[in-house]
Amino acid sequence: MKILEKKIKEEGQVLEPDILKVDSFLNHQIDVSLFQEIGQTFQKHFSDKKINKILTIEASGIGLAVICAQNFDNCKVVFVKKAASKITDDHAYTTTIHSFTKNTDYIARVSADYLNEDDHVLILDDFLANGEAILGMYDLCQQAHATVEGIGVVIAKGFQSGMTRIKQETGLDVYALEVIEGFEKGKVILRK
Amino acid sequence: MKILEKKIKEEGQVLEPDILKVDSFLNHQIDVSLFQEIGQTFQKHFSDKKINKILTIEASGIGLAVICAQNFDNCKVVFVKKAASKITDDHAYTTTIHSFTKNTDYIARVSADYLNEDDHVLILDDFLANGEAILGMYDLCQQAHATVEGIGVVIAKGFQSGMTRIKQETGLDVYALEVIEGFEKGKVILRK
């Protein structure tokens, strides 16, 4: 995706050997017009699927999911929650997800009221590295007997295990708008 | 707002003496078409202000902010983060916010790169009770010397202190789409 590639090259900062910071447009400040193009690109790719629900995980997936959902007919968004709160009931599916960034496990939770066997789900997230969050959401869909129609991410780290693991464990390809091949002298190398 | 009032009455659940659960459309599952109407309503109310940035706080404010920003010209969204992560730098403003729901304090943080003296900010959130989150965001704007043009929330608890505290501490009115007066026999009473 041309505009995304440009944004990554111009605004992305390589912080550590393998960390790309893109919080000027993706996950702290949000470039809404870019998100609109991203949403349309996902819709085009998954246009042959009957998708009635986009599942994502808080926090940075939410903006993406909501903008994208506007392009599908009668499509709602459900965001998986990372922490139990006082007003969440026990009528929920849960799974454990490991965060490599924070080096900790957390419980991801979705209410059984908002994910069920009638749902045809597109799983979306902003970033894919080891695939933990996506596989956690896939697990929640399996528990709810929902049909996963597709998986999309904005940026995938092609040199980490996520894309391969997801293919192996779900049989589904990940549709990534940009794939990072690696880093060279503080610059990001994107897959052609 | 008629459609919001209907949603609250039909789908809202009163869980404890003073907790309204609206996660079927506002803060777990998101009704995107409702959000579009909400976004237009905020835009109409603040149409005489030059707003270039919407500030909200993760997680449930994000969807709202992003949908709403589409109605303003060249308007970006910045969401305040609740936890320090490995890739957040120190070039940031922080403030402490008390969560009454979780009975705990947390640090709210926004990068100084994405909030500054050139910004004309609309602060948005899904819920207003004691005003802690809104006042925290107002404090971050003050630190950044940004101009707060307005404050909007979808649902305010009129019987709690938030609206009054915000008026006293900021001089600004809160534009709330619906105000809860109280609860009676497990039903929510909305302000006329």
Short mmCIF file of C-alpha atoms in Angstrom, two decimals:
data_model
loop_
_atom_site.label_atom_id
_atom_site.label_comp_id
_atom_site.label_asym_id
_atom_site.label_seq_id
_atom_site.Cartn_x
_atom_site.Cartn_y
_atom_site.Cartn_z
CA MET A 1 0.00 0.00 0.00
CA LYS A 2 1.81 3.06 -1.36
CA ILE A 3 0.68 5.71 1.15
CA LEU A 4 1.40 3.40 4.07
CA GLU A 5 4.84 2.53 2.73
CA LYS A 6 5.59 6.25 2.44
CA LYS A 7 4.39 6.91 5.98
CA ILE A 8 6.49 4.08 7.41
CA LYS A 9 9.61 5.27 5.59
CA GLU A 10 9.10 8.93 6.46
CA GLU A 11 7.77 8.71 10.01
CA GLY A 12 8.71 5.28 11.33
CA GLN A 13 11.55 5.24 13.84
CA VAL A 14 13.74 2.22 14.39
CA LEU A 15 14.31 2.18 18.13
CA GLU A 16 16.02 -1.06 18.96
CA PRO A 17 17.37 -3.79 16.72
CA ASP A 18 13.87 -4.97 15.91
CA ILE A 19 11.36 -2.36 17.08
CA LEU A 20 9.62 -0.02 14.66
CA LYS A 21 7.85 2.93 16.28
CA VAL A 22 4.95 4.20 14.19
CA ASP A 23 3.03 6.08 16.82
CA SER A 24 2.81 9.27 14.77
CA PHE A 25 0.05 7.69 12.64
CA LEU A 26 -0.88 4.20 13.85
CA ASN A 27 -0.90 3.57 17.56
CA HIS A 28 -0.78 6.77 19.58
CA GLN A 29 -1.64 9.55 17.19
CA ILE A 30 -4.04 8.30 14.51
CA ASP A 31 -4.01 9.61 10.96
CA VAL A 32 -7.72 9.26 10.23
CA SER A 33 -7.50 9.74 6.46
CA LEU A 34 -4.84 7.04 6.28
CA PHE A 35 -7.09 4.77 8.34
CA GLN A 36 -9.91 5.37 5.85
CA GLU A 37 -7.70 4.15 3.01
CA ILE A 38 -6.58 1.19 5.09
CA GLY A 39 -10.21 0.33 5.83
CA GLN A 40 -11.09 0.40 2.15
CA THR A 41 -8.10 -1.79 1.30
CA PHE A 42 -9.18 -4.42 3.82
CA GLN A 43 -12.75 -4.27 2.54
CA LYS A 44 -11.59 -4.80 -1.05
CA HIS A 45 -9.46 -7.77 -0.08
CA PHE A 46 -12.21 -9.46 1.91
CA SER A 47 -15.14 -8.37 -0.29
CA ASP A 48 -16.04 -11.97 -1.23
CA LYS A 49 -16.59 -12.85 2.44
CA LYS A 50 -19.80 -12.24 4.34
CA ILE A 51 -18.38 -10.43 7.35
CA ASN A 52 -20.74 -9.20 10.06
CA LYS A 53 -18.22 -8.62 12.82
CA ILE A 54 -14.70 -7.32 13.18
CA LEU A 55 -12.84 -8.62 16.20
CA THR A 56 -9.84 -6.73 17.52
CA ILE A 57 -8.04 -6.21 20.80
CA GLU A 58 -7.66 -3.08 22.85
CA ALA A 59 -6.25 -0.56 22.53
CA SER A 60 -4.68 0.34 19.21
CA GLY A 61 -6.72 -2.08 17.10
CA ILE A 62 -9.97 -0.32 17.96
CA GLY A 63 -9.65 2.75 15.73
CA LEU A 64 -8.70 0.59 12.80
CA ALA A 65 -11.56 -1.84 13.32
CA VAL A 66 -14.19 0.87 13.65
CA ILE A 67 -13.08 2.77 10.54
CA CYS A 68 -12.85 -0.48 8.59
CA ALA A 69 -16.28 -1.71 9.70
CA GLN A 70 -17.91 1.26 7.99
CA ASN A 71 -17.06 -0.40 4.66
CA PHE A 72 -18.96 -3.61 5.41
CA ASP A 73 -22.75 -3.89 5.55
CA ASN A 74 -24.18 -4.09 9.06
CA CYS A 75 -20.84 -4.88 10.55
CA LYS A 76 -20.23 -4.41 14.26
CA VAL A 77 -16.93 -4.25 16.08
CA VAL A 78 -16.07 -6.18 19.20
CA PHE A 79 -12.87 -5.42 21.02
CA VAL A 80 -11.35 -8.04 23.25
CA LYS A 81 -10.53 -6.67 26.69
CA LYS A 82 -7.23 -7.18 28.40
CA ALA A 83 -8.21 -6.73 32.03
CA ALA A 84 -11.15 -7.78 34.14
CA SER A 85 -13.18 -4.77 35.22
CA LYS A 86 -15.81 -4.37 37.85
CA ILE A 87 -18.64 -4.38 35.33
CA THR A 88 -17.58 -7.39 33.25
CA ASP A 89 -19.66 -10.47 33.99
CA ASP A 90 -18.54 -14.09 34.02
CA HIS A 91 -20.46 -14.92 30.88
CA ALA A 92 -17.32 -14.63 28.77
CA TYR A 93 -14.63 -16.55 26.89
CA THR A 94 -11.05 -16.05 27.99
CA THR A 95 -7.62 -16.94 26.74
CA THR A 96 -4.06 -16.22 27.85
CA ILE A 97 -1.86 -14.10 25.60
CA HIS A 98 1.84 -13.52 26.03
CA SER A 99 3.14 -10.02 25.34
CA PHE A 100 6.75 -10.12 24.18
CA THR A 101 6.95 -6.30 24.28
CA LYS A 102 6.03 -6.22 27.95
CA ASN A 103 7.31 -9.74 28.72
CA THR A 104 4.15 -10.71 30.58
CA ASP A 105 1.02 -12.81 30.16
CA TYR A 106 -2.44 -11.31 30.28
CA ILE A 107 -5.98 -12.60 30.15
CA ALA A 108 -7.96 -11.61 27.06
CA ARG A 109 -11.71 -11.71 27.46
CA VAL A 110 -14.75 -11.37 25.25
CA SER A 111 -18.36 -11.53 26.36
CA ALA A 112 -20.29 -14.51 25.06
CA ASP A 113 -23.09 -12.07 24.28
CA TYR A 114 -21.07 -10.51 21.47
CA LEU A 115 -19.38 -13.47 19.83
CA ASN A 116 -21.31 -16.57 18.82
CA GLU A 117 -21.86 -19.26 16.20
CA ASP A 118 -23.76 -16.89 13.89
CA ASP A 119 -20.78 -14.57 13.55
CA HIS A 120 -18.57 -14.36 10.49
CA VAL A 121 -15.50 -12.65 11.79
CA LEU A 122 -12.66 -10.63 10.36
CA ILE A 123 -9.82 -10.47 12.90
CA LEU A 124 -7.87 -7.21 12.64
CA ASP A 125 -4.88 -5.77 14.45
CA ASP A 126 -2.37 -3.01 13.87
CA PHE A 127 0.81 -5.04 14.31
CA LEU A 128 1.83 -8.66 13.93
CA ALA A 129 5.06 -9.99 15.37
CA ASN A 130 4.89 -13.40 17.04
CA GLY A 131 1.18 -13.79 16.42
CA GLU A 132 0.15 -14.12 20.07
CA ALA A 133 -2.69 -11.61 19.97
CA ILE A 134 -4.12 -12.91 16.68
CA LEU A 135 -3.93 -16.53 17.84
CA GLY A 136 -5.61 -15.52 21.10
CA MET A 137 -8.47 -13.91 19.19
CA TYR A 138 -8.71 -16.97 16.94
CA ASP A 139 -8.97 -19.14 20.06
CA LEU A 140 -11.81 -16.95 21.39
CA CYS A 141 -13.65 -17.39 18.06
CA GLN A 142 -13.17 -21.16 18.24
CA GLN A 143 -14.59 -21.24 21.77
CA ALA A 144 -17.59 -19.22 20.58
CA HIS A 145 -18.01 -21.41 17.47
CA ALA A 146 -17.79 -18.29 15.31
CA THR A 147 -16.45 -18.58 11.76
CA VAL A 148 -13.20 -16.74 11.11
CA GLU A 149 -13.41 -15.44 7.54
CA GLY A 150 -10.07 -13.68 7.48
CA ILE A 151 -7.18 -12.14 9.34
CA GLY A 152 -5.72 -8.74 8.53
CA VAL A 153 -2.94 -6.61 9.98
CA VAL A 154 -1.53 -3.26 8.97
CA ILE A 155 2.14 -4.09 9.51
CA ALA A 156 3.66 -7.56 9.95
CA LYS A 157 7.20 -8.38 10.98
CA GLY A 158 8.02 -10.94 8.29
CA PHE A 159 11.21 -11.99 10.04
CA GLN A 160 9.35 -13.10 13.16
CA SER A 161 7.28 -16.23 13.57
CA GLY A 162 3.74 -14.82 13.55
CA MET A 163 2.70 -15.27 9.93
CA THR A 164 3.98 -18.86 9.78
CA ARG A 165 2.50 -19.85 13.14
CA ILE A 166 -0.90 -18.44 12.22
CA LYS A 167 -0.90 -20.31 8.89
CA GLN A 168 0.05 -23.54 10.65
CA GLU A 169 -2.40 -23.24 13.51
CA THR A 170 -5.43 -21.80 11.67
CA GLY A 171 -4.91 -22.70 8.01
CA LEU A 172 -5.51 -19.03 7.17
CA ASP A 173 -3.20 -16.57 5.45
CA VAL A 174 -2.62 -13.25 7.14
CA TYR A 175 -3.37 -10.31 4.87
CA ALA A 176 -0.70 -7.75 5.83
CA LEU A 177 -0.66 -4.36 4.15
CA GLU A 178 3.09 -4.05 4.66
CA VAL A 179 5.61 -6.68 5.68
CA ILE A 180 8.90 -5.74 7.31
CA GLU A 181 11.74 -7.92 6.06
CA GLY A 182 14.23 -6.55 8.53
CA PHE A 183 16.25 -3.53 9.54
CA GLU A 184 19.52 -2.24 8.12
CA LYS A 185 21.55 0.59 9.62
CA GLY A 186 18.54 1.94 11.47
CA LYS A 187 16.30 1.82 8.39
CA VAL A 188 13.33 -0.44 7.82
CA ILE A 189 13.36 -2.80 4.82
CA LEU A 190 9.87 -3.51 3.49
CA ARG A 191 8.95 -6.54 1.38
CA LYS A 192 8.39 -5.70 -2.31
CA MET B 1 -30.19 12.15 21.12
CA LYS B 2 -33.19 9.96 20.24
CA ILE B 3 -31.44 6.85 18.91
CA LEU B 4 -29.00 6.85 21.84
CA GLU B 5 -31.82 7.23 24.36
CA LYS B 6 -33.59 4.27 22.75
CA LYS B 7 -30.42 2.16 22.84
CA ILE B 8 -29.78 2.97 26.51
CA LYS B 9 -33.36 2.11 27.47
CA GLU B 10 -33.50 -1.07 25.40
CA GLU B 11 -30.01 -2.46 25.90
CA GLY B 12 -28.57 -0.79 28.99
CA GLN B 13 -28.39 -2.97 32.08
CA VAL B 14 -28.39 -1.57 35.58
CA LEU B 15 -25.93 -3.77 37.43
CA GLU B 16 -25.37 -2.20 40.81
CA PRO B 17 -27.05 0.75 42.48
CA ASP B 18 -25.20 3.15 40.21
CA ILE B 19 -23.60 1.22 37.34
CA LEU B 20 -25.06 1.23 33.84
CA LYS B 21 -23.67 -1.42 31.53
CA VAL B 22 -23.86 -0.40 27.88
CA ASP B 23 -21.31 -2.74 26.41
CA SER B 24 -23.66 -4.03 23.72
CA PHE B 25 -23.11 -0.83 21.73
CA LEU B 26 -20.62 1.51 23.43
CA ASN B 27 -17.67 -0.03 25.17
CA HIS B 28 -17.20 -3.66 24.25
CA GLN B 29 -19.29 -4.27 21.17
CA ILE B 30 -19.47 -1.11 19.06
CA ASP B 31 -22.51 -0.18 17.01
CA VAL B 32 -20.72 1.60 14.18
CA SER B 33 -23.78 3.24 12.63
CA LEU B 34 -24.73 4.65 16.04
CA PHE B 35 -21.16 5.95 16.39
CA GLN B 36 -21.49 7.68 13.03
CA GLU B 37 -24.58 9.55 14.26
CA ILE B 38 -22.83 10.39 17.51
CA GLY B 39 -19.85 11.73 15.57
CA GLN B 40 -22.08 13.96 13.47
CA THR B 41 -23.83 15.23 16.58
CA PHE B 42 -20.54 16.24 18.20
CA GLN B 43 -19.40 17.89 14.97
CA LYS B 44 -22.60 19.91 14.75
CA HIS B 45 -22.29 21.08 18.36
CA PHE B 46 -18.65 22.13 18.00
CA SER B 47 -18.86 23.36 14.38
CA ASP B 48 -17.93 26.94 15.32
CA LYS B 49 -14.62 25.77 16.81
CA LYS B 50 -11.47 25.17 14.79
CA ILE B 51 -10.62 21.70 16.00
CA ASN B 52 -7.55 19.94 14.61
CA LYS B 53 -7.20 17.23 17.21
CA ILE B 54 -9.42 14.96 19.25
CA LEU B 55 -7.90 13.75 22.48
CA THR B 56 -9.30 10.67 24.17
CA ILE B 57 -8.08 7.94 26.48
CA GLU B 58 -7.71 4.25 25.81
CA ALA B 59 -9.53 2.02 25.35
CA SER B 60 -13.20 2.70 24.76
CA GLY B 61 -12.83 6.36 23.77
CA ILE B 62 -10.77 5.48 20.71
CA GLY B 63 -13.53 4.21 18.41
CA LEU B 64 -15.64 7.23 19.21
CA ALA B 65 -12.80 9.69 18.61
CA VAL B 66 -11.80 8.18 15.29
CA ILE B 67 -15.34 8.08 13.88
CA CYS B 68 -15.98 11.62 15.12
CA ALA B 69 -12.72 12.99 13.66
CA GLN B 70 -13.90 12.09 10.17
CA ASN B 71 -16.39 14.96 10.45
CA PHE B 72 -13.75 17.63 11.09
CA ASP B 73 -11.28 18.89 8.47
CA ASN B 74 -7.74 17.52 8.84
CA CYS B 75 -8.41 16.33 12.34
CA LYS B 76 -6.16 13.74 13.94
CA VAL B 77 -6.84 11.63 16.99
CA VAL B 78 -4.46 11.16 19.88
CA PHE B 79 -5.26 8.62 22.54
CA VAL B 80 -3.73 8.99 25.95
CA LYS B 81 -2.08 5.78 27.10
CA LYS B 82 -2.62 4.25 30.49
CA ALA B 83 0.55 2.23 30.89
CA ALA B 84 4.21 2.76 30.11
CA SER B 85 5.37 0.37 27.42
CA LYS B 86 8.80 -0.58 26.21
CA ILE B 87 8.57 1.64 23.14
CA THR B 88 7.27 4.80 24.80
CA ASP B 89 9.96 7.43 25.23
CA ASP B 90 10.38 9.93 28.05
CA HIS B 91 9.44 12.87 25.86
CA ALA B 92 5.91 12.86 27.26
CA TYR B 93 3.45 14.59 29.58
CA THR B 94 1.99 12.52 32.38
CA THR B 95 -0.74 12.89 34.97
CA THR B 96 -2.23 10.65 37.62
CA ILE B 97 -5.85 9.59 37.23
CA HIS B 98 -7.93 7.79 39.83
CA SER B 99 -10.25 5.06 38.60
CA PHE B 100 -13.26 4.71 40.88
CA THR B 101 -14.42 1.62 38.96
CA LYS B 102 -11.16 -0.19 39.63
CA ASN B 103 -10.31 1.74 42.83
CA THR B 104 -6.78 2.39 41.73
CA ASP B 105 -4.56 5.21 40.41
CA TYR B 106 -2.86 5.01 37.04
CA ILE B 107 -0.45 7.14 35.07
CA ALA B 108 -1.86 8.66 31.88
CA ARG B 109 0.71 9.63 29.32
CA VAL B 110 0.80 11.48 26.02
CA SER B 111 3.84 12.07 23.85
CA ALA B 112 4.92 15.70 23.56
CA ASP B 113 5.29 15.05 19.83
CA TYR B 114 1.52 14.78 19.42
CA LEU B 115 0.16 17.49 21.69
CA ASN B 116 1.48 21.04 21.59
CA GLU B 117 0.67 24.74 21.65
CA ASP B 118 -0.62 24.72 18.06
CA ASP B 119 -3.34 22.22 18.87
CA HIS B 120 -7.03 23.09 19.23
CA VAL B 121 -8.39 20.12 21.05
CA LEU B 122 -11.76 18.48 21.51
CA ILE B 123 -11.62 16.12 24.50
CA LEU B 124 -13.95 13.16 24.06
CA ASP B 125 -14.82 10.16 26.16
CA ASP B 126 -17.57 7.57 26.28
CA PHE B 127 -18.55 7.95 29.95
CA LEU B 128 -18.36 10.68 32.55
CA ALA B 129 -18.85 9.97 36.24
CA ASN B 130 -16.48 11.77 38.62
CA GLY B 131 -14.60 13.50 35.84
CA GLU B 132 -11.19 12.06 36.65
CA ALA B 133 -10.29 10.99 33.11
CA ILE B 134 -11.50 14.24 31.52
CA LEU B 135 -9.67 16.37 34.09
CA GLY B 136 -6.55 14.28 33.53
CA MET B 137 -6.73 14.94 29.79
CA TYR B 138 -7.35 18.63 30.46
CA ASP B 139 -4.23 18.68 32.62
CA LEU B 140 -2.18 17.10 29.82
CA CYS B 141 -3.44 19.81 27.43
CA GLN B 142 -2.46 22.51 29.94
CA GLN B 143 1.03 21.05 30.25
CA ALA B 144 1.35 21.02 26.46
CA HIS B 145 -0.05 24.58 26.18
CA ALA B 146 -2.73 23.26 23.81
CA THR B 147 -6.09 25.05 23.61
CA VAL B 148 -9.06 23.00 24.76
CA GLU B 149 -11.97 24.01 22.53
CA GLY B 150 -14.55 21.69 24.03
CA ILE B 151 -15.36 18.61 26.03
CA GLY B 152 -17.84 15.96 24.94
CA VAL B 153 -19.05 12.68 26.38
CA VAL B 154 -21.64 10.21 25.20
CA ILE B 155 -23.19 9.47 28.58
CA ALA B 156 -22.76 11.47 31.78
CA LYS B 157 -23.87 10.51 35.25
CA GLY B 158 -25.59 13.73 36.26
CA PHE B 159 -25.89 12.64 39.88
CA GLN B 160 -22.13 12.35 40.29
CA SER B 161 -19.66 15.17 40.63
CA GLY B 162 -17.97 15.13 37.22
CA MET B 163 -19.92 17.79 35.33
CA THR B 164 -19.73 20.28 38.21
CA ARG B 165 -16.06 19.64 38.93
CA ILE B 166 -15.11 20.07 35.26
CA LYS B 167 -17.03 23.35 35.02
CA GLN B 168 -15.34 24.62 38.19
CA GLU B 169 -11.83 23.54 37.27
CA THR B 170 -11.81 24.34 33.54
CA GLY B 171 -14.57 26.90 33.02
CA LEU B 172 -15.93 24.68 30.24
CA ASP B 173 -19.30 23.03 29.95
CA VAL B 174 -19.40 19.33 29.19
CA TYR B 175 -21.51 18.52 26.16
CA ALA B 176 -23.14 15.21 27.09
CA LEU B 177 -25.42 13.47 24.61
CA GLU B 178 -27.37 11.83 27.43
CA VAL B 179 -27.35 12.57 31.13
CA ILE B 180 -28.38 9.96 33.67
CA GLU B 181 -30.40 11.50 36.52
CA GLY B 182 -30.47 8.33 38.54
CA PHE B 183 -31.79 4.82 38.76
CA GLU B 184 -35.18 3.63 39.93
CA LYS B 185 -36.12 -0.02 40.47
CA GLY B 186 -33.33 -1.18 38.17
CA LYS B 187 -34.27 1.28 35.41
CA VAL B 188 -32.25 4.22 34.23
CA ILE B 189 -33.79 7.70 34.43
CA LEU B 190 -32.49 10.04 31.71
CA ARG B 191 -32.60 13.83 31.90
CA LYS B 192 -35.26 15.36 29.63
#
